[in-house]
Coordinates of C-alpha atoms in Angstrom, one line a residue:
M1 CA -9.1 28.1 -14.5
A2 CA -9.5 31.9 -14.3
E3 CA -11.0 34.4 -11.7
G4 CA -11.5 31.4 -9.5
E5 CA -13.4 29.4 -11.7
L6 CA -13.0 26.3 -13.9
K7 CA -13.3 27.5 -17.5
A8 CA -12.7 24.2 -19.3
C9 CA -11.4 20.7 -18.8
G10 CA -10.1 18.0 -20.9
S11 CA -6.8 16.7 -22.4
S12 CA -4.3 19.1 -24.1
F13 CA -5.4 17.9 -27.7
F14 CA -9.1 18.5 -27.0
L15 CA -8.2 22.0 -25.7
K16 CA -6.4 22.9 -28.6
K17 CA -8.9 21.6 -30.8
R18 CA -11.8 23.0 -29.0
F19 CA -10.5 26.8 -28.4
G20 CA -7.2 27.0 -30.5
V21 CA -6.8 29.1 -33.5
G22 CA -5.6 26.5 -35.5
Y23 CA -2.0 25.9 -37.0
R24 CA 0.8 28.4 -36.9
L25 CA 3.2 28.6 -39.7
I26 CA 6.5 30.1 -38.7
C27 CA 8.8 31.2 -41.0
V28 CA 12.7 32.4 -40.3
K29 CA 13.3 35.4 -42.1
G30 CA 16.3 35.9 -44.2
A31 CA 18.4 38.9 -45.2
N32 CA 16.0 39.6 -48.2
C33 CA 12.5 38.5 -47.2
D34 CA 9.9 39.4 -49.3
R35 CA 6.5 39.6 -47.0
G36 CA 4.3 40.3 -49.5
R37 CA 5.3 37.3 -51.9
L38 CA 5.3 34.8 -49.4
T39 CA 2.0 36.3 -48.5
G40 CA 0.8 36.2 -51.7
L41 CA 1.9 32.6 -52.2
L42 CA -0.2 31.4 -49.2
R43 CA -3.3 33.4 -50.4
K44 CA -3.1 30.9 -53.7
H45 CA -4.2 28.1 -51.0
I46 CA -5.7 29.5 -48.0
P47 CA -7.5 33.2 -48.9
N48 CA -7.8 36.3 -46.7
I49 CA -4.5 34.8 -44.7
N50 CA -2.8 37.6 -43.1
I51 CA 0.3 37.9 -41.1
D52 CA -0.3 37.3 -37.6
T53 CA 3.2 38.3 -35.9
D54 CA 6.4 40.1 -37.3
I55 CA 8.7 39.7 -34.5
G56 CA 12.4 39.9 -34.9
S57 CA 13.5 37.0 -37.1
E58 CA 10.3 35.2 -37.0
L59 CA 7.0 35.9 -39.2
S60 CA 4.1 33.8 -38.6
Y61 CA 0.7 32.9 -40.1
V62 CA -2.4 31.4 -38.7
L63 CA -3.6 28.2 -40.6
N64 CA -7.2 28.0 -40.3
E65 CA -8.1 24.2 -39.6
N66 CA -10.7 24.2 -42.5
Y67 CA -8.1 24.3 -45.1
T68 CA -6.3 21.4 -43.9
A69 CA -6.6 19.6 -47.2
V70 CA -4.6 22.0 -48.9
F71 CA -1.6 22.0 -46.6
Q72 CA 0.1 19.2 -48.6
D73 CA -0.1 21.6 -51.8
L74 CA 0.8 25.0 -49.8
L75 CA 3.9 23.1 -48.4
R76 CA 4.9 22.0 -51.7
D77 CA 4.8 25.3 -53.1
L78 CA 6.5 26.9 -50.1
E79 CA 9.4 24.4 -50.2
E80 CA 10.1 25.2 -53.9
N81 CA 10.1 29.2 -53.3
V82 CA 11.8 29.4 -50.0
E83 CA 14.9 31.2 -51.8
Q84 CA 12.5 33.3 -53.4
C85 CA 10.4 34.4 -50.8
G86 CA 13.4 35.5 -48.8
I87 CA 13.0 32.9 -45.9
T88 CA 15.5 30.1 -44.5
S89 CA 13.4 27.9 -42.6
Y90 CA 9.8 26.8 -41.7
G91 CA 7.7 24.9 -39.5
I92 CA 4.0 24.3 -38.6
S93 CA 2.6 23.8 -34.9
L94 CA -0.8 23.5 -33.6
T95 CA -2.1 25.9 -31.0
T96 CA 0.0 26.0 -27.8
L97 CA -1.7 25.3 -24.4
E98 CA -0.5 29.1 -23.5
E99 CA -2.7 30.4 -26.2
V100 CA -5.5 28.3 -25.0
F101 CA -5.2 29.8 -21.7
L102 CA -5.2 33.2 -22.9
R103 CA -7.9 32.8 -25.1
V104 CA -10.1 30.9 -22.6
G105 CA -9.1 33.1 -19.2
S106 CA -11.1 36.3 -19.0
D107 CA -8.7 37.6 -16.4
S108 CA -5.8 37.7 -18.6
Y109 CA -7.9 39.7 -21.2
A110 CA -8.8 42.3 -18.4
L111 CA -5.2 42.4 -17.4
D112 CA -4.2 43.2 -21.0
Q113 CA -6.9 45.8 -21.1
K114 CA -5.3 47.6 -18.1
S115 CA -1.7 47.3 -19.2
G116 CA -2.5 48.7 -22.3
S117 CA -4.9 51.7 -21.3
N118 CA -1.8 54.2 -21.1
D119 CA -1.3 53.6 -25.0
S120 CA -4.7 53.7 -26.2
E121 CA -7.4 56.0 -26.2
Q122 CA -11.1 55.6 -24.8
D123 CA -13.9 58.0 -26.2
N124 CA -16.7 58.7 -23.7
N125 CA -19.3 55.8 -25.2
G126 CA -16.7 53.2 -23.9
A127 CA -14.7 52.5 -27.1
T128 CA -11.2 51.7 -26.8
N129 CA -9.0 52.3 -30.0
M130 CA -5.9 49.7 -30.4
G131 CA -4.3 50.1 -34.0
D132 CA -6.8 49.0 -36.5
S133 CA -9.0 47.4 -34.3
T134 CA -11.8 48.8 -32.0
V135 CA -13.4 46.6 -28.6
T136 CA -16.3 48.0 -27.0
M137 CA -16.2 47.9 -23.1
N138 CA -19.4 48.2 -20.8
Q139 CA -18.5 51.2 -18.2
T140 CA -20.4 49.3 -15.4
S141 CA -19.1 46.0 -14.3
D142 CA -21.3 43.0 -13.0
T143 CA -18.1 41.6 -10.7
Q144 CA -19.2 41.0 -7.5
P145 CA -17.1 42.4 -4.5
L146 CA -14.3 40.1 -3.0
L147 CA -15.2 38.3 -0.1
G148 CA -13.5 39.1 3.3
G149 CA -13.6 38.0 6.7
S150 CA -15.9 35.4 8.1
G151 CA -17.7 35.6 4.7
L152 CA -14.5 34.4 3.3
V153 CA -13.9 32.0 5.8
W154 CA -17.4 29.9 5.5
N155 CA -17.0 30.0 1.8
Q156 CA -13.6 28.3 1.7
L157 CA -15.1 26.0 4.3
F158 CA -18.0 25.3 2.0
A159 CA -15.9 24.7 -0.9
M160 CA -13.5 22.4 1.2
L161 CA -16.2 20.5 2.5
L162 CA -17.7 20.0 -1.3
K163 CA -14.2 19.1 -2.4
K164 CA -14.2 16.3 0.2
F165 CA -17.9 15.1 -0.7
I166 CA -17.1 14.9 -4.4
S167 CA -13.7 12.7 -4.0
T168 CA -15.4 10.5 -1.3
K169 CA -18.1 9.7 -3.7
R170 CA -15.7 9.0 -6.5
S171 CA -14.0 6.7 -4.6
W172 CA -17.0 4.6 -3.2
V173 CA -14.9 1.3 -3.7
Q174 CA -12.3 2.5 -1.1
M175 CA -15.5 3.3 1.3
L176 CA -17.0 -0.2 0.4
V177 CA -13.4 -1.6 1.3
Q178 CA -13.4 0.5 4.4
A179 CA -16.8 -0.4 5.7
L180 CA -16.7 -4.5 5.1
I181 CA -13.0 -4.9 6.9
P182 CA -14.3 -4.5 10.6
I183 CA -17.3 -6.4 9.6
Y184 CA -15.0 -9.0 8.2
F185 CA -12.8 -9.3 11.0
V186 CA -15.8 -9.5 13.7
I187 CA -17.4 -12.4 11.9
V188 CA -14.1 -14.6 11.7
T189 CA -13.1 -13.6 15.5
V190 CA -16.8 -14.8 16.7
I191 CA -16.6 -17.8 14.2
I192 CA -13.0 -19.0 15.8
V193 CA -14.2 -18.5 19.8
R194 CA -17.5 -20.2 18.9
T195 CA -15.7 -23.3 17.0
F196 CA -13.0 -23.6 19.7
P197 CA -14.5 -22.4 22.8
G198 CA -11.7 -22.4 25.8
Q199 CA -13.8 -21.5 28.9
T200 CA -17.0 -23.7 28.5
D201 CA -17.5 -26.5 30.8
L202 CA -15.9 -29.9 29.8
P203 CA -18.4 -32.6 28.2
P204 CA -19.2 -35.6 30.0
I205 CA -17.2 -38.5 28.2
P206 CA -18.6 -42.2 28.5
I207 CA -15.7 -44.6 29.7
N208 CA -15.7 -47.7 27.4
V209 CA -13.5 -49.2 24.9
Y210 CA -14.9 -47.3 21.9
N211 CA -12.7 -44.1 23.1
Y212 CA -10.0 -46.1 21.7
S213 CA -9.4 -47.5 17.9
E214 CA -7.9 -50.9 18.8
T215 CA -7.3 -52.5 22.2
N216 CA -6.1 -55.9 23.7
T217 CA -7.2 -56.9 27.1
I218 CA -5.4 -59.4 29.2
L219 CA -7.2 -61.7 31.6
Q220 CA -5.0 -64.0 34.0
A221 CA -7.2 -67.2 35.1
S222 CA -5.8 -70.3 35.9
T223 CA -8.9 -72.1 36.1
P224 CA -12.5 -71.6 34.7
S225 CA -14.9 -69.7 36.6
P226 CA -18.2 -67.4 36.4
F227 CA -15.8 -64.6 36.7
V228 CA -14.0 -65.7 33.5
D229 CA -17.4 -66.1 31.6
G230 CA -18.6 -62.7 32.9
F231 CA -15.5 -61.1 31.2
R232 CA -16.1 -63.2 28.0
S233 CA -19.6 -61.6 28.0
V234 CA -18.4 -58.3 28.5
F235 CA -16.4 -58.6 25.3
G236 CA -18.6 -60.6 23.5
A237 CA -20.9 -57.3 22.8
Y238 CA -17.6 -55.5 21.3
P239 CA -16.3 -55.6 17.5
N240 CA -13.5 -57.6 16.7
T241 CA -11.1 -54.5 17.4
H242 CA -11.3 -54.9 21.0
R243 CA -10.0 -58.3 21.7
L244 CA -10.1 -60.5 25.3
R245 CA -6.8 -62.5 25.6
I246 CA -6.9 -65.2 28.6
I247 CA -3.8 -66.4 29.8
D248 CA -2.7 -68.9 32.6
T249 CA 1.1 -67.5 33.1
D250 CA 2.0 -64.8 35.3
I251 CA 0.5 -61.4 34.1
V252 CA 3.6 -59.5 34.7
D253 CA 6.1 -62.0 33.1
Y254 CA 3.6 -61.9 29.9
I255 CA 3.4 -58.0 29.8
L256 CA 7.2 -57.6 30.3
D257 CA 7.9 -60.1 27.3
L258 CA 5.7 -58.2 25.0
S259 CA 7.2 -54.9 26.1
V260 CA 10.3 -56.0 24.9
E261 CA 9.3 -57.2 21.6
N262 CA 7.1 -54.3 20.7
I263 CA 6.6 -51.6 23.4
G264 CA 5.1 -49.2 20.9
L265 CA 2.1 -51.9 20.4
V266 CA 1.8 -52.4 24.4
N267 CA 1.4 -48.7 24.8
R268 CA -1.0 -48.1 22.0
E269 CA -3.2 -51.0 22.1
F270 CA -2.9 -53.0 25.8
M271 CA -5.0 -50.4 28.3
A272 CA -6.1 -52.5 30.7
A273 CA -5.9 -56.2 32.2
A274 CA -7.3 -58.4 35.1
S275 CA -5.8 -61.5 37.0
I276 CA -8.1 -63.8 39.0
T277 CA -7.5 -66.2 41.5
S278 CA -9.8 -68.0 44.0
T279 CA -9.2 -65.3 46.8
N280 CA -8.1 -62.2 44.9
H281 CA -9.2 -60.1 41.8
T282 CA -6.8 -57.5 40.6
V283 CA -7.0 -54.9 38.2
W284 CA -4.1 -53.7 36.0
W285 CA -4.2 -50.7 33.9
N286 CA -1.8 -48.7 31.4
P287 CA -0.8 -45.1 32.8
T288 CA -0.3 -44.0 29.2
G289 CA -3.6 -44.1 27.9
F290 CA -6.6 -41.8 29.0
H291 CA -9.0 -43.0 31.5
T292 CA -7.6 -46.4 31.4
A293 CA -8.0 -46.6 35.2
P294 CA -11.9 -46.3 35.2
L295 CA -11.7 -48.6 32.0
A296 CA -10.2 -51.4 33.7
L297 CA -12.2 -51.1 37.1
N298 CA -15.4 -51.1 34.8
F299 CA -14.2 -54.4 33.2
M300 CA -14.0 -55.9 36.4
Y301 CA -17.3 -54.8 37.9
N302 CA -19.1 -55.8 34.9
A303 CA -17.6 -59.3 34.6
I304 CA -18.8 -59.5 38.3
V305 CA -22.3 -58.6 37.1
K306 CA -22.9 -60.6 34.2
S307 CA -21.6 -63.6 36.3
I308 CA -24.6 -63.4 38.2
N309 CA -26.8 -61.8 35.3
T310 CA -26.2 -61.4 31.7
N311 CA -29.0 -58.9 31.4
F312 CA -27.3 -55.9 33.5
E313 CA -24.4 -54.2 33.1
I314 CA -22.6 -50.7 34.2
T315 CA -22.1 -47.8 32.3
I316 CA -19.4 -45.1 33.7
I317 CA -19.4 -41.7 32.6
N318 CA -16.9 -39.0 33.7
K319 CA -18.4 -35.5 34.2
P320 CA -15.6 -33.2 35.0
L321 CA -16.4 -30.7 37.3
P322 CA -16.8 -26.9 36.3
F323 CA -13.5 -24.6 36.2
K324 CA -12.8 -22.9 39.2
A325 CA -12.8 -18.9 39.5
E326 CA -8.9 -19.4 39.6
T327 CA -8.8 -21.7 36.4
R328 CA -11.1 -19.1 34.7
F329 CA -9.0 -16.4 35.5
T330 CA -5.8 -17.9 34.3
Q331 CA -7.5 -18.3 30.8
L332 CA -8.2 -14.9 30.8
Q333 CA -4.7 -13.5 31.1
A334 CA -3.6 -16.2 28.8
G335 CA -5.9 -14.5 26.0
N336 CA -8.3 -17.5 25.4
N337 CA -11.2 -15.6 25.7
L338 CA -13.7 -13.9 23.1
G339 CA -12.4 -10.2 24.4
F340 CA -8.8 -10.8 23.6
Q341 CA -9.7 -12.2 20.3
I342 CA -11.8 -9.2 19.2
S343 CA -9.4 -6.7 20.7
F344 CA -6.4 -8.4 18.7
N345 CA -8.4 -8.5 15.4
T346 CA -9.6 -5.2 15.8
G347 CA -6.1 -4.1 15.5
F348 CA -5.5 -5.6 12.3
A349 CA -8.8 -4.2 11.2
M350 CA -8.1 -0.9 12.3
S351 CA -4.7 -1.0 10.6
F352 CA -5.9 -1.3 7.2
I353 CA -8.8 1.5 7.9
A354 CA -6.5 4.0 9.1
A355 CA -3.7 3.4 6.5
L356 CA -6.7 3.8 3.6
Y357 CA -7.0 7.5 4.7
I358 CA -3.6 8.2 3.8
M359 CA -4.3 7.7 0.0
F360 CA -6.0 10.9 -1.1
Y361 CA -3.5 13.3 0.6
I362 CA -0.6 11.6 -1.3
K363 CA -2.2 11.7 -4.5
E364 CA -3.6 15.7 -3.5
R365 CA 0.0 16.5 -3.1
T366 CA 1.9 14.9 -5.8
S367 CA -0.6 16.1 -8.2
R368 CA -0.2 19.3 -6.9
A369 CA -3.8 20.0 -6.5
K370 CA -3.0 21.0 -2.5
L371 CA -0.6 23.4 -3.9
L372 CA -3.4 25.1 -6.6
Q373 CA -5.8 25.3 -3.6
F374 CA -3.5 27.3 -1.7
V375 CA -2.2 29.3 -4.0
S376 CA -5.8 30.4 -4.8
G377 CA -6.2 31.7 -1.3
I378 CA -7.3 28.6 0.9
N379 CA -6.1 28.9 4.4
V380 CA -4.0 26.0 5.9
F381 CA -5.9 25.8 8.9
T382 CA -9.1 25.9 7.0
F383 CA -7.6 23.0 4.7
W384 CA -6.6 20.5 7.5
I385 CA -9.6 21.4 9.9
V386 CA -12.0 20.5 7.1
S387 CA -9.9 17.3 6.2
F388 CA -10.2 16.2 9.7
L389 CA -13.7 16.7 10.2
W390 CA -14.6 15.0 6.9
D391 CA -12.4 12.1 7.5
F392 CA -13.6 11.9 11.3
F393 CA -17.3 11.9 10.1
T394 CA -16.5 8.7 7.4
Y395 CA -14.5 7.0 10.5
I396 CA -17.7 7.6 12.7
I397 CA -19.7 5.6 9.9
T398 CA -17.2 2.7 10.1
A399 CA -17.1 2.6 13.7
L400 CA -21.1 2.4 13.8
I401 CA -21.1 -0.3 11.3
Y402 CA -18.4 -2.3 13.4
I403 CA -20.8 -1.5 16.7
A404 CA -23.8 -2.9 14.9
T405 CA -21.7 -6.1 13.6
L406 CA -20.7 -6.7 17.4
A407 CA -24.5 -6.2 18.4
A408 CA -25.6 -8.6 15.7
F409 CA -24.0 -11.7 17.3
Q410 CA -25.3 -11.0 21.1
E411 CA -22.0 -12.2 22.6
D412 CA -21.7 -12.2 26.6
G413 CA -19.8 -8.6 26.9
W414 CA -20.6 -7.2 23.8
S415 CA -24.2 -7.0 23.7
T416 CA -25.7 -4.1 26.0
F417 CA -25.8 -0.6 25.2
E418 CA -23.2 0.3 28.1
E419 CA -21.2 -2.4 26.9
L420 CA -21.0 -1.3 23.2
G421 CA -21.0 2.2 24.0
R422 CA -17.9 2.0 25.8
V423 CA -16.4 0.3 22.8
F424 CA -17.5 3.1 20.7
L425 CA -16.2 5.7 22.5
V426 CA -12.5 3.9 22.6
L427 CA -13.0 3.7 18.9
L428 CA -14.0 7.5 18.9
V429 CA -10.6 8.5 20.6
F430 CA -8.6 6.3 18.3
G431 CA -10.1 8.2 15.2
I432 CA -9.1 11.5 17.2
A433 CA -5.6 10.1 17.6
F434 CA -4.8 8.4 14.3
L435 CA -6.0 11.1 11.6
P436 CA -3.4 13.7 12.6
V437 CA -0.6 10.9 12.7
T438 CA -1.7 9.9 9.2
Y439 CA -1.6 13.5 7.8
L440 CA 1.8 13.7 9.0
F441 CA 3.4 10.3 7.2
S442 CA 1.3 11.2 4.0
F443 CA 4.2 14.0 3.5
W444 CA 7.1 11.0 3.4
F445 CA 5.4 9.1 0.6
E446 CA 5.2 10.2 -3.3
V447 CA 3.0 7.0 -4.5
P448 CA -0.4 6.7 -2.8
A449 CA -0.3 2.5 -2.7
T450 CA 3.4 2.6 -1.5
G451 CA 2.2 4.8 1.4
F452 CA -0.7 2.9 1.9
V453 CA 1.3 -0.2 2.4
K454 CA 3.9 1.1 4.7
M455 CA 1.6 2.8 6.7
M456 CA -0.2 -0.3 7.4
I457 CA 2.8 -2.2 8.1
V458 CA 3.5 0.8 10.8
N459 CA 0.0 0.3 12.3
I460 CA 0.5 -3.4 12.6
F461 CA 3.6 -3.3 14.3
S462 CA 3.0 -0.2 16.2
G463 CA -0.6 -2.0 17.2
T464 CA -0.9 -5.7 17.2
I465 CA 2.8 -6.6 17.5
F466 CA 3.5 -4.3 20.5
F467 CA 0.5 -5.3 21.9
T468 CA 1.4 -9.2 21.8
A469 CA 5.1 -8.3 22.9
V470 CA 3.6 -6.3 26.1
F471 CA 1.2 -9.2 26.8
L472 CA 3.5 -12.0 26.4
L473 CA 6.4 -10.3 28.7
G474 CA 3.5 -9.8 31.5
F475 CA 3.2 -13.6 31.7
D476 CA 4.4 -14.6 35.5
G477 CA 6.6 -17.3 34.1
F478 CA 9.1 -14.9 32.3
D479 CA 9.7 -12.8 35.3
L480 CA 9.6 -9.5 33.3
K481 CA 6.3 -7.4 34.8
D482 CA 8.7 -4.6 35.0
V483 CA 9.9 -4.5 31.5
A484 CA 6.4 -5.3 30.2
N485 CA 5.1 -1.9 32.1
G486 CA 7.8 -0.1 31.0
L487 CA 7.1 -1.0 27.3
E488 CA 3.4 -0.1 27.5
W489 CA 4.1 3.2 28.6
A490 CA 6.5 3.5 25.9
F491 CA 4.3 2.3 23.4
M492 CA 1.6 4.9 24.5
I493 CA 2.9 7.2 21.8
F494 CA 1.3 5.1 19.2
P495 CA -2.5 5.4 18.5
L496 CA -3.0 1.6 18.0

């Protein structure tokens, strides 16, 4: 760079090849150095070669790259005539970057002209005599006046915005990831909530043996009767996995004997039973199973019906009552709702997004690009204000994508303009909060990837982990409401 402009860019080899003067032969003079003989020896291979510098004990020549083919013969002759030429050693080096900078940078040439003005004589036509060379200079200068005041500020603002635009354009993969993260988390959250609904009313359930894999029903009947035939008719419609056992012994003793032999089998398969006498019909059920009481009662009712007419039967359906308001509120407090899931997963999404912004500033600082900008005259306030405005602009795009994803699913509480507007406002406030914190953390890391990972961990802990801790401590069962409230205020210093 020179005069605030980029003159050339590329690898060191490219710059030396494109703007260098060639190779340089450096000879260390001895006590009896013969400059003429040495120059004559070199001219045998490279015509018109002259001494470039003769300072102290060093004597240097510029070797044009067009003569690289004769370098081998030249060095062989030089090696054989080292003592005759009066040199002690020699070496060849390619043009240095310093020489490239001096040649390409016009400001260095102007500085040399000013420093040498006292030792040179300039005629009225603008010719400056320096030794054997004459350089013609224009009396008039086309250089524009330096900017100052508000003009300089606006110019720096434009330059910083252009820098941020170009860097964002080049890191399009990062912007794509930043846009996809909130979409992914919203989709996963909605799928989880729809797959495992927590607040929907329970569906009706038919009460029959098909709710169990295998059953054995006991019927105590000492004599044949229409009720026994009714029981046989009821179980005749079931598959073989649901069996009816008719006994004439005491049902209590029978169940106790089975329990002694295999209590697990009794609790797993013996769900219902009945005992029939001439004066009394008794229903028995196993309380370890679900819905066994209405199941056993329905067996008896259907046996009575089929003892009269086998073409009829009674079907029982258990339809739970809707949840009470108190129950729904308890479920809301327990986090079993879409709002809690979205807020929790949004914390994870924003932990990733907020950490992504630290990578650019770590790289800019460690590569000394930021230092170069400050040395070139960029005001520190201009630098950070433009950085904040541009980052906030890109973050708004991410927030709008997040809101659009929520609106696409049209979930209750997350569909209207007012509801989504409140969410967008919260995201904007979060953006204002986390960007300055990210800038501060960028000074603590030297590797962008390391900074991203550690910043993401900090965001997860300060957001989702602390939020979960306060949420759990707030349960009435722990009796730690005061601790939860205190921690909630203490964690307010973190953006998430």
